Amino acid sequence: MNVLVVGAGSMGQWFARTVRDHAEVSVAFADTDAEAATAAAEAVGGRAVSTATEERFDAVCVAVPMPVAEAAIESYADRATALLDVTGVMTEPLAAMREHAPDSQRASLHPLFAPDNAPGNVAVVTDADGQVVETLLGALAAAGNRTFETTAQEHDAAMETVQAAAHAAVLAYGLAAADVSERFHTPVSGALADLVEQVRGGDARVYADIQATFDGADRVADAAARIADADRAEFTDLYDSL
């Protein structure tokens, strides 16, 4: 099976390496940064192709930033039997797949972890099933990932909590916290400080895309304001409502 990964970043490399290692798959990379595509191909064991390639593949996996996912899907929709994405949002990419690849196998996948933390949970919406999609999902499962079926609406609603709100809460603590000696940290503050460092180790552009795509941060801000303004009785009510 020949698979083209559009996007040579860490998630595209994770997908390519995983399916190559657990199925009979050869991989190619296309990226607007040709050097990045070449580097990814060398790192994973594959080849780089031009973004303008007319070659057909068994599968195309779109692994680009969320703001350009729909454009990438439109560009590569006619290049494969199966079209997938690992962009992290599902509603709009799946709609683009249905519009531009109505006769293809289609699936949206969201690995709920950074590649360095693989394997883990992978949310899946199989929009149009077939052998290619089943083989690729099987390869992910064979690597130890726990794939589970959901809907685009359920997934995107969940991301408001587990990504947009969670990241906002951690970043807000990091911005609000004073620089104190580690000797003073409690189990709660120490855990939060560790989460701040985990978020800081990522890519600001990815976190910005998440905040731009999903609601959730506003609810964190509202909750923090309610806590800050609460008297003792109101605070107790808020605490007890958890």
mmCIF file of N, CA and C in Angstrom, residues 36-162:
data_model
loop_
_atom_site.group_PDB
_atom_site.id
_atom_site.type_symbol
_atom_site.label_atom_id
_atom_site.label_comp_id
_atom_site.label_asym_id
_atom_site.label_seq_id
_atom_site.Cartn_x
_atom_site.Cartn_y
_atom_site.Cartn_z
ATOM 1 N N ALA A 36 11.678 20.158 4.600
ATOM 2 C CA ALA A 36 11.028 19.425 5.692
ATOM 3 C C ALA A 36 10.526 18.080 5.201
ATOM 4 N N ALA A 37 9.982 18.038 4.000
ATOM 5 C CA ALA A 37 9.515 16.766 3.446
ATOM 6 C C ALA A 37 10.671 15.794 3.273
ATOM 7 N N THR A 38 11.785 16.285 2.792
ATOM 8 C CA THR A 38 12.962 15.435 2.619
ATOM 9 C C THR A 38 13.476 14.928 3.955
ATOM 10 N N ALA A 39 13.525 15.815 4.946
ATOM 11 C CA ALA A 39 14.001 15.419 6.275
ATOM 12 C C ALA A 39 13.070 14.381 6.895
ATOM 13 N N ALA A 40 11.756 14.550 6.730
ATOM 14 C CA ALA A 40 10.804 13.586 7.273
ATOM 15 C C ALA A 40 10.965 12.230 6.597
ATOM 16 N N ALA A 41 11.133 12.252 5.286
ATOM 17 C CA ALA A 41 11.309 11.000 4.553
ATOM 18 C C ALA A 41 12.561 10.270 5.021
ATOM 19 N N GLU A 42 13.628 11.012 5.251
ATOM 20 C CA GLU A 42 14.866 10.389 5.729
ATOM 21 C C GLU A 42 14.702 9.855 7.145
ATOM 22 N N ALA A 43 13.949 10.580 7.987
ATOM 23 C CA ALA A 43 13.782 10.167 9.373
ATOM 24 C C ALA A 43 12.900 8.931 9.493
ATOM 25 N N VAL A 44 11.878 8.861 8.672
ATOM 26 C CA VAL A 44 10.895 7.781 8.782
ATOM 27 C C VAL A 44 11.284 6.584 7.935
ATOM 28 N N GLY A 45 11.888 6.857 6.799
ATOM 29 C CA GLY A 45 12.169 5.806 5.831
ATOM 30 C C GLY A 45 11.120 5.825 4.750
ATOM 31 N N GLY A 46 11.254 6.765 3.851
ATOM 32 C CA GLY A 46 10.288 6.925 2.777
ATOM 33 C C GLY A 46 10.871 7.822 1.713
ATOM 34 N N ARG A 47 10.015 8.548 1.020
ATOM 35 C CA ARG A 47 10.489 9.453 -0.018
ATOM 36 C C ARG A 47 9.701 10.754 0.048
ATOM 37 N N ALA A 48 10.273 11.780 -0.522
ATOM 38 C CA ALA A 48 9.617 13.074 -0.605
ATOM 39 C C ALA A 48 9.115 13.286 -2.025
ATOM 40 N N VAL A 49 7.938 13.906 -2.141
ATOM 41 C CA VAL A 49 7.388 14.230 -3.445
ATOM 42 C C VAL A 49 6.979 15.696 -3.444
ATOM 43 N N SER A 50 6.837 16.243 -4.618
ATOM 44 C CA SER A 50 6.404 17.629 -4.764
ATOM 45 C C SER A 50 4.952 17.785 -4.326
ATOM 46 N N THR A 51 4.622 18.945 -3.790
ATOM 47 C CA THR A 51 3.222 19.216 -3.447
ATOM 48 C C THR A 51 2.340 19.234 -4.691
ATOM 49 N N ALA A 52 2.948 19.374 -5.847
ATOM 50 C CA ALA A 52 2.189 19.387 -7.100
ATOM 51 C C ALA A 52 2.130 18.012 -7.755
ATOM 52 N N THR A 53 2.525 16.976 -7.042
ATOM 53 C CA THR A 53 2.543 15.647 -7.634
ATOM 54 C C THR A 53 1.178 15.243 -8.178
ATOM 55 N N GLU A 54 1.188 14.549 -9.308
ATOM 56 C CA GLU A 54 -0.040 14.005 -9.885
ATOM 57 C C GLU A 54 -0.155 12.509 -9.609
ATOM 58 N N GLU A 55 0.789 11.973 -8.852
ATOM 59 C CA GLU A 55 0.793 10.549 -8.529
ATOM 60 C C GLU A 55 -0.435 10.181 -7.706
ATOM 61 N N ARG A 56 -0.962 8.992 -7.950
ATOM 62 C CA ARG A 56 -2.076 8.488 -7.151
ATOM 63 C C ARG A 56 -1.550 7.534 -6.071
ATOM 64 N N PHE A 57 -2.256 7.502 -4.943
ATOM 65 C CA PHE A 57 -1.866 6.694 -3.804
ATOM 66 C C PHE A 57 -3.064 5.881 -3.323
ATOM 67 N N ASP A 58 -2.775 4.853 -2.555
ATOM 68 C CA ASP A 58 -3.870 4.124 -1.920
ATOM 69 C C ASP A 58 -4.539 4.978 -0.852
ATOM 70 N N ALA A 59 -3.735 5.781 -0.142
ATOM 71 C CA ALA A 59 -4.277 6.648 0.901
ATOM 72 C C ALA A 59 -3.504 7.954 0.942
ATOM 73 N N VAL A 60 -4.216 9.023 1.237
ATOM 74 C CA VAL A 60 -3.603 10.312 1.543
ATOM 75 C C VAL A 60 -4.020 10.678 2.955
ATOM 76 N N CYS A 61 -3.035 10.972 3.794
ATOM 77 C CA CYS A 61 -3.299 11.413 5.160
ATOM 78 C C CYS A 61 -2.885 12.871 5.278
ATOM 79 N N VAL A 62 -3.834 13.730 5.580
ATOM 80 C CA VAL A 62 -3.589 15.165 5.722
ATOM 81 C C VAL A 62 -3.194 15.438 7.172
ATOM 82 N N ALA A 63 -1.974 15.944 7.355
ATOM 83 C CA ALA A 63 -1.428 16.193 8.692
ATOM 84 C C ALA A 63 -0.879 17.616 8.749
ATOM 85 N N VAL A 64 -1.751 18.567 8.464
ATOM 86 C CA VAL A 64 -1.360 19.973 8.395
ATOM 87 C C VAL A 64 -2.029 20.735 9.532
ATOM 88 N N PRO A 65 -1.619 21.983 9.791
ATOM 89 C CA PRO A 65 -2.303 22.777 10.821
ATOM 90 C C PRO A 65 -3.793 22.930 10.516
ATOM 91 N N MET A 66 -4.588 23.032 11.572
ATOM 92 C CA MET A 66 -6.041 23.093 11.416
ATOM 93 C C MET A 66 -6.525 24.198 10.475
ATOM 94 N N PRO A 67 -5.936 25.397 10.490
ATOM 95 C CA PRO A 67 -6.466 26.451 9.619
ATOM 96 C C PRO A 67 -6.367 26.153 8.125
ATOM 97 N N VAL A 68 -5.464 25.247 7.713
ATOM 98 C CA VAL A 68 -5.303 24.962 6.288
ATOM 99 C C VAL A 68 -5.746 23.547 5.928
ATOM 100 N N ALA A 69 -6.425 22.874 6.852
ATOM 101 C CA ALA A 69 -6.823 21.485 6.606
ATOM 102 C C ALA A 69 -7.766 21.362 5.423
ATOM 103 N N GLU A 70 -8.790 22.213 5.366
ATOM 104 C CA GLU A 70 -9.778 22.088 4.298
ATOM 105 C C GLU A 70 -9.156 22.337 2.928
ATOM 106 N N ALA A 71 -8.258 23.307 2.833
ATOM 107 C CA ALA A 71 -7.598 23.583 1.557
ATOM 108 C C ALA A 71 -6.734 22.404 1.126
ATOM 109 N N ALA A 72 -6.032 21.778 2.080
ATOM 110 C CA ALA A 72 -5.202 20.621 1.745
ATOM 111 C C ALA A 72 -6.057 19.448 1.296
ATOM 112 N N ILE A 73 -7.184 19.241 1.965
ATOM 113 C CA ILE A 73 -8.086 18.153 1.566
ATOM 114 C C ILE A 73 -8.588 18.381 0.152
ATOM 115 N N GLU A 74 -8.978 19.587 -0.163
ATOM 116 C CA GLU A 74 -9.435 19.884 -1.524
ATOM 117 C C GLU A 74 -8.335 19.616 -2.544
ATOM 118 N N SER A 75 -7.112 19.974 -2.211
ATOM 119 C CA SER A 75 -6.009 19.825 -3.162
ATOM 120 C C SER A 75 -5.674 18.370 -3.463
ATOM 121 N N TYR A 76 -5.840 17.494 -2.466
ATOM 122 C CA TYR A 76 -5.393 16.102 -2.629
ATOM 123 C C TYR A 76 -6.536 15.099 -2.675
ATOM 124 N N ALA A 77 -7.766 15.589 -2.750
ATOM 125 C CA ALA A 77 -8.925 14.697 -2.666
ATOM 126 C C ALA A 77 -8.987 13.688 -3.797
ATOM 127 N N ASP A 78 -8.438 14.040 -4.961
ATOM 128 C CA ASP A 78 -8.549 13.150 -6.117
ATOM 129 C C ASP A 78 -7.313 12.276 -6.307
ATOM 130 N N ARG A 79 -6.450 12.194 -5.301
ATOM 131 C CA ARG A 79 -5.180 11.481 -5.457
ATOM 132 C C ARG A 79 -5.184 10.085 -4.854
ATOM 133 N N ALA A 80 -6.314 9.655 -4.215
ATOM 134 C CA ALA A 80 -6.227 8.402 -3.465
ATOM 135 C C ALA A 80 -7.562 7.689 -3.369
ATOM 136 N N THR A 81 -7.476 6.419 -3.041
ATOM 137 C CA THR A 81 -8.660 5.617 -2.766
ATOM 138 C C THR A 81 -9.265 5.977 -1.419
ATOM 139 N N ALA A 82 -8.405 6.320 -0.452
ATOM 140 C CA ALA A 82 -8.851 6.678 0.889
ATOM 141 C C ALA A 82 -8.234 8.011 1.291
ATOM 142 N N LEU A 83 -9.037 8.827 1.966
ATOM 143 C CA LEU A 83 -8.592 10.139 2.415
ATOM 144 C C LEU A 83 -8.801 10.208 3.924
ATOM 145 N N LEU A 84 -7.724 10.579 4.637
ATOM 146 C CA LEU A 84 -7.782 10.673 6.095
ATOM 147 C C LEU A 84 -7.152 11.986 6.540
ATOM 148 N N ASP A 85 -7.445 12.375 7.785
ATOM 149 C CA ASP A 85 -6.723 13.513 8.354
ATOM 150 C C ASP A 85 -6.419 13.229 9.816
ATOM 151 N N VAL A 86 -5.366 13.879 10.311
ATOM 152 C CA VAL A 86 -4.995 13.822 11.722
ATOM 153 C C VAL A 86 -4.768 15.250 12.223
ATOM 154 N N THR A 87 -5.653 16.156 11.841
ATOM 155 C CA THR A 87 -5.448 17.575 12.123
ATOM 156 C C THR A 87 -5.876 17.982 13.522
ATOM 157 N N GLY A 88 -6.779 17.215 14.151
ATOM 158 C CA GLY A 88 -7.206 17.548 15.500
ATOM 159 C C GLY A 88 -8.578 18.161 15.593
ATOM 160 N N VAL A 89 -9.185 18.491 14.462
ATOM 161 C CA VAL A 89 -10.577 18.930 14.400
ATOM 162 C C VAL A 89 -11.259 18.022 13.387
ATOM 163 N N MET A 90 -12.567 17.804 13.528
ATOM 164 C CA MET A 90 -13.200 16.794 12.680
ATOM 165 C C MET A 90 -14.340 17.319 11.808
ATOM 166 N N THR A 91 -15.144 18.225 12.309
ATOM 167 C CA THR A 91 -16.351 18.624 11.572
ATOM 168 C C THR A 91 -16.023 19.172 10.197
ATOM 169 N N GLU A 92 -15.156 20.181 10.135
ATOM 170 C CA GLU A 92 -14.852 20.824 8.860
ATOM 171 C C GLU A 92 -14.049 19.926 7.922
ATOM 172 N N PRO A 93 -13.018 19.212 8.403
ATOM 173 C CA PRO A 93 -12.318 18.304 7.489
ATOM 174 C C PRO A 93 -13.218 17.229 6.897
ATOM 175 N N LEU A 94 -14.093 16.641 7.696
ATOM 176 C CA LEU A 94 -14.985 15.608 7.159
ATOM 177 C C LEU A 94 -15.948 16.196 6.137
ATOM 178 N N ALA A 95 -16.438 17.398 6.391
ATOM 179 C CA ALA A 95 -17.314 18.042 5.411
ATOM 180 C C ALA A 95 -16.572 18.280 4.104
ATOM 181 N N ALA A 96 -15.297 18.687 4.198
ATOM 182 C CA ALA A 96 -14.499 18.902 2.993
ATOM 183 C C ALA A 96 -14.252 17.593 2.264
ATOM 184 N N MET A 97 -14.027 16.512 3.003
ATOM 185 C CA MET A 97 -13.834 15.209 2.360
ATOM 186 C C MET A 97 -15.090 14.772 1.618
ATOM 187 N N ARG A 98 -16.245 14.946 2.250
ATOM 188 C CA ARG A 98 -17.498 14.553 1.585
ATOM 189 C C ARG A 98 -17.718 15.361 0.316
ATOM 190 N N GLU A 99 -17.369 16.635 0.377
ATOM 191 C CA GLU A 99 -17.585 17.505 -0.793
ATOM 192 C C GLU A 99 -16.630 17.161 -1.926
ATOM 193 N N HIS A 100 -15.369 16.964 -1.606
ATOM 194 C CA HIS A 100 -14.351 16.835 -2.649
ATOM 195 C C HIS A 100 -13.972 15.390 -2.964
ATOM 196 N N ALA A 101 -14.350 14.455 -2.097
ATOM 197 C CA ALA A 101 -14.036 13.037 -2.346
ATOM 198 C C ALA A 101 -15.244 12.173 -1.998
ATOM 199 N N PRO A 102 -16.385 12.415 -2.652
ATOM 200 C CA PRO A 102 -17.621 11.710 -2.267
ATOM 201 C C PRO A 102 -17.569 10.210 -2.500
ATOM 202 N N ASP A 103 -16.712 9.756 -3.390
ATOM 203 C CA ASP A 103 -16.654 8.323 -3.711
ATOM 204 C C ASP A 103 -15.473 7.619 -3.045
ATOM 205 N N SER A 104 -14.736 8.322 -2.218
ATOM 206 C CA SER A 104 -13.548 7.745 -1.573
ATOM 207 C C SER A 104 -13.881 7.222 -0.178
ATOM 208 N N GLN A 105 -13.027 6.336 0.320
ATOM 209 C CA GLN A 105 -13.063 5.993 1.738
ATOM 210 C C GLN A 105 -12.591 7.226 2.520
ATOM 211 N N ARG A 106 -13.209 7.467 3.683
ATOM 212 C CA ARG A 106 -12.908 8.704 4.410
ATOM 213 C C ARG A 106 -12.893 8.434 5.916
ATOM 214 N N ALA A 107 -11.923 9.034 6.591
ATOM 215 C CA ALA A 107 -11.858 8.920 8.049
ATOM 216 C C ALA A 107 -11.090 10.107 8.618
ATOM 217 N N SER A 108 -11.531 10.555 9.784
ATOM 218 C CA SER A 108 -10.823 11.589 10.526
ATOM 219 C C SER A 108 -10.313 10.973 11.819
ATOM 220 N N LEU A 109 -9.031 11.152 12.090
ATOM 221 C CA LEU A 109 -8.392 10.567 13.265
ATOM 222 C C LEU A 109 -7.801 11.676 14.126
ATOM 223 N N HIS A 110 -7.885 11.509 15.431
ATOM 224 C CA HIS A 110 -7.219 12.459 16.321
ATOM 225 C C HIS A 110 -6.453 11.696 17.399
ATOM 226 N N PRO A 111 -5.142 11.560 17.233
ATOM 227 C CA PRO A 111 -4.324 11.000 18.309
ATOM 228 C C PRO A 111 -4.327 11.984 19.480
ATOM 229 N N LEU A 112 -4.791 11.538 20.636
ATOM 230 C CA LEU A 112 -4.980 12.434 21.775
ATOM 231 C C LEU A 112 -3.725 12.474 22.644
ATOM 232 N N PHE A 113 -2.595 12.711 21.989
ATOM 233 C CA PHE A 113 -1.302 12.719 22.670
ATOM 234 C C PHE A 113 -0.285 13.337 21.724
ATOM 235 N N ALA A 114 0.803 13.789 22.295
ATOM 236 C CA ALA A 114 1.940 14.197 21.476
ATOM 237 C C ALA A 114 2.664 12.945 21.004
ATOM 238 N N PRO A 115 3.267 12.984 19.818
ATOM 239 C CA PRO A 115 3.931 11.782 19.306
ATOM 240 C C PRO A 115 4.925 11.157 20.268
ATOM 241 N N ASP A 116 5.609 11.979 21.071
ATOM 242 C CA ASP A 116 6.584 11.440 22.017
ATOM 243 C C ASP A 116 5.927 10.591 23.101
ATOM 244 N N ASN A 117 4.607 10.760 23.279
ATOM 245 C CA ASN A 117 3.899 10.021 24.323
ATOM 246 C C ASN A 117 3.136 8.819 23.780
ATOM 247 N N ALA A 118 3.326 8.493 22.508
ATOM 248 C CA ALA A 118 2.634 7.350 21.904
ATOM 249 C C ALA A 118 3.134 6.055 22.526
ATOM 250 N N PRO A 119 2.264 5.020 22.549
ATOM 251 C CA PRO A 119 0.899 4.980 22.031
ATOM 252 C C PRO A 119 -0.104 5.569 23.025
ATOM 253 N N GLY A 120 -1.339 5.787 22.523
ATOM 254 C CA GLY A 120 -2.376 6.358 23.369
ATOM 255 C C GLY A 120 -3.729 6.215 22.711
ATOM 256 N N ASN A 121 -4.677 7.000 23.171
ATOM 257 C CA ASN A 121 -6.028 6.953 22.618
ATOM 258 C C ASN A 121 -6.082 7.708 21.293
ATOM 259 N N VAL A 122 -6.797 7.139 20.330
ATOM 260 C CA VAL A 122 -6.985 7.781 19.030
ATOM 261 C C VAL A 122 -8.479 7.815 18.734
ATOM 262 N N ALA A 123 -9.046 9.019 18.710
ATOM 263 C CA ALA A 123 -10.455 9.175 18.346
ATOM 264 C C ALA A 123 -10.597 9.000 16.839
ATOM 265 N N VAL A 124 -11.655 8.315 16.420
ATOM 266 C CA VAL A 124 -11.842 7.992 15.003
ATOM 267 C C VAL A 124 -13.294 8.253 14.595
ATOM 268 N N VAL A 125 -13.459 8.936 13.477
ATOM 269 C CA VAL A 125 -14.748 8.973 12.792
ATOM 270 C C VAL A 125 -14.539 8.340 11.423
ATOM 271 N N THR A 126 -15.116 7.156 11.224
ATOM 272 C CA THR A 126 -15.040 6.492 9.929
ATOM 273 C C THR A 126 -16.265 6.915 9.137
ATOM 274 N N ASP A 127 -16.051 7.828 8.197
ATOM 275 C CA ASP A 127 -17.159 8.420 7.458
ATOM 276 C C ASP A 127 -17.576 7.567 6.268
ATOM 277 N N ALA A 128 -16.625 6.858 5.675
ATOM 278 C CA ALA A 128 -16.903 5.934 4.573
ATOM 279 C C ALA A 128 -15.858 4.835 4.655
ATOM 280 N N ASP A 129 -16.282 3.651 5.079
ATOM 281 C CA ASP A 129 -15.365 2.565 5.394
ATOM 282 C C ASP A 129 -14.861 1.866 4.132
ATOM 283 N N GLY A 130 -13.814 1.081 4.312
ATOM 284 C CA GLY A 130 -13.252 0.300 3.218
ATOM 285 C C GLY A 130 -11.977 -0.357 3.669
ATOM 286 N N GLN A 131 -11.408 -1.179 2.805
ATOM 287 C CA GLN A 131 -10.245 -1.982 3.178
ATOM 288 C C GLN A 131 -9.031 -1.129 3.509
ATOM 289 N N VAL A 132 -8.809 -0.045 2.787
ATOM 290 C CA VAL A 132 -7.634 0.784 3.051
ATOM 291 C C VAL A 132 -7.731 1.401 4.438
ATOM 292 N N VAL A 133 -8.878 1.985 4.754
ATOM 293 C CA VAL A 133 -9.067 2.587 6.078
ATOM 294 C C VAL A 133 -8.919 1.530 7.159
ATOM 295 N N GLU A 134 -9.516 0.363 6.962
ATOM 296 C CA GLU A 134 -9.428 -0.691 7.968
ATOM 297 C C GLU A 134 -7.990 -1.138 8.182
ATOM 298 N N THR A 135 -7.207 -1.226 7.114
ATOM 299 C CA THR A 135 -5.802 -1.626 7.247
ATOM 300 C C THR A 135 -5.011 -0.601 8.040
ATOM 301 N N LEU A 136 -5.222 0.669 7.764
ATOM 302 C CA LEU A 136 -4.484 1.713 8.463
ATOM 303 C C LEU A 136 -4.887 1.795 9.928
ATOM 304 N N LEU A 137 -6.177 1.670 10.218
ATOM 305 C CA LEU A 137 -6.616 1.663 11.614
ATOM 306 C C LEU A 137 -6.069 0.431 12.336
ATOM 307 N N GLY A 138 -6.012 -0.686 11.637
ATOM 308 C CA GLY A 138 -5.435 -1.888 12.225
ATOM 309 C C GLY A 138 -3.975 -1.700 12.565
ATOM 310 N N ALA A 139 -3.244 -0.986 11.725
ATOM 311 C CA ALA A 139 -1.832 -0.725 12.001
ATOM 312 C C ALA A 139 -1.670 0.141 13.242
ATOM 313 N N LEU A 140 -2.534 1.135 13.388
ATOM 314 C CA LEU A 140 -2.471 1.977 14.584
ATOM 315 C C LEU A 140 -2.738 1.149 15.836
ATOM 316 N N ALA A 141 -3.746 0.275 15.757
ATOM 317 C CA ALA A 141 -4.069 -0.577 16.903
ATOM 318 C C ALA A 141 -2.939 -1.551 17.196
ATOM 319 N N ALA A 142 -2.312 -2.086 16.149
ATOM 320 C CA ALA A 142 -1.215 -3.030 16.340
ATOM 321 C C ALA A 142 -0.023 -2.377 17.036
ATOM 322 N N ALA A 143 0.081 -1.061 16.918
ATOM 323 C CA ALA A 143 1.168 -0.335 17.580
ATOM 324 C C ALA A 143 0.868 -0.059 19.048
ATOM 325 N N GLY A 144 -0.295 -0.505 19.509
ATOM 326 C CA GLY A 144 -0.643 -0.315 20.910
ATOM 327 C C GLY A 144 -1.582 0.833 21.167
ATOM 328 N N ASN A 145 -2.001 1.544 20.114
ATOM 329 C CA ASN A 145 -2.946 2.636 20.293
ATOM 330 C C ASN A 145 -4.354 2.083 20.510
ATOM 331 N N ARG A 146 -5.144 2.815 21.286
ATOM 332 C CA ARG A 146 -6.522 2.423 21.570
ATOM 333 C C ARG A 146 -7.446 3.302 20.733
ATOM 334 N N THR A 147 -7.882 2.780 19.600
ATOM 335 C CA THR A 147 -8.767 3.533 18.722
ATOM 336 C C THR A 147 -10.201 3.366 19.193
ATOM 337 N N PHE A 148 -10.973 4.442 19.114
ATOM 338 C CA PHE A 148 -12.382 4.363 19.471
ATOM 339 C C PHE A 148 -13.193 5.251 18.535
ATOM 340 N N GLU A 149 -14.350 4.738 18.144
ATOM 341 C CA GLU A 149 -15.220 5.472 17.229
ATOM 342 C C GLU A 149 -16.025 6.524 17.982
ATOM 343 N N THR A 150 -16.207 7.662 17.355
ATOM 344 C CA THR A 150 -16.989 8.751 17.917
ATOM 345 C C THR A 150 -17.719 9.436 16.779
ATOM 346 N N THR A 151 -18.260 10.599 17.014
ATOM 347 C CA THR A 151 -18.820 11.432 15.958
ATOM 348 C C THR A 151 -18.049 12.742 15.920
ATOM 349 N N ALA A 152 -18.120 13.430 14.811
ATOM 350 C CA ALA A 152 -17.421 14.706 14.708
ATOM 351 C C ALA A 152 -17.943 15.689 15.751
ATOM 352 N N GLN A 153 -19.253 15.690 15.956
ATOM 353 C CA GLN A 153 -19.846 16.625 16.907
ATOM 354 C C GLN A 153 -19.399 16.307 18.329
ATOM 355 N N GLU A 154 -19.401 15.017 18.703
ATOM 356 C CA GLU A 154 -18.977 14.636 20.048
ATOM 357 C C GLU A 154 -17.501 14.968 20.253
ATOM 358 N N HIS A 155 -16.682 14.678 19.259
ATOM 359 C CA HIS A 155 -15.254 14.963 19.370
ATOM 360 C C HIS A 155 -14.994 16.442 19.542
ATOM 361 N N ASP A 156 -15.555 17.252 18.651
ATOM 362 C CA ASP A 156 -15.249 18.680 18.684
ATOM 363 C C ASP A 156 -15.772 19.339 19.961
ATOM 364 N N ALA A 157 -16.922 18.853 20.461
ATOM 365 C CA ALA A 157 -17.418 19.372 21.733
ATOM 366 C C ALA A 157 -16.479 18.997 22.876
ATOM 367 N N ALA A 158 -15.953 17.769 22.854
ATOM 368 C CA ALA A 158 -15.027 17.339 23.899
ATOM 369 C C ALA A 158 -13.746 18.170 23.882
ATOM 370 N N MET A 159 -13.298 18.570 22.691
ATOM 371 C CA MET A 159 -12.060 19.336 22.595
ATOM 372 C C MET A 159 -12.180 20.701 23.270
ATOM 373 N N GLU A 160 -13.396 21.217 23.408
ATOM 374 C CA GLU A 160 -13.571 22.480 24.121
ATOM 375 C C GLU A 160 -13.120 22.346 25.571
ATOM 376 N N THR A 161 -13.318 21.153 26.147
ATOM 377 C CA THR A 161 -12.910 20.913 27.527
ATOM 378 C C THR A 161 -11.486 20.405 27.623
ATOM 379 N N VAL A 162 -11.178 19.313 26.890
ATOM 380 C CA VAL A 162 -9.900 18.633 27.115
ATOM 381 C C VAL A 162 -8.724 19.348 26.463
#
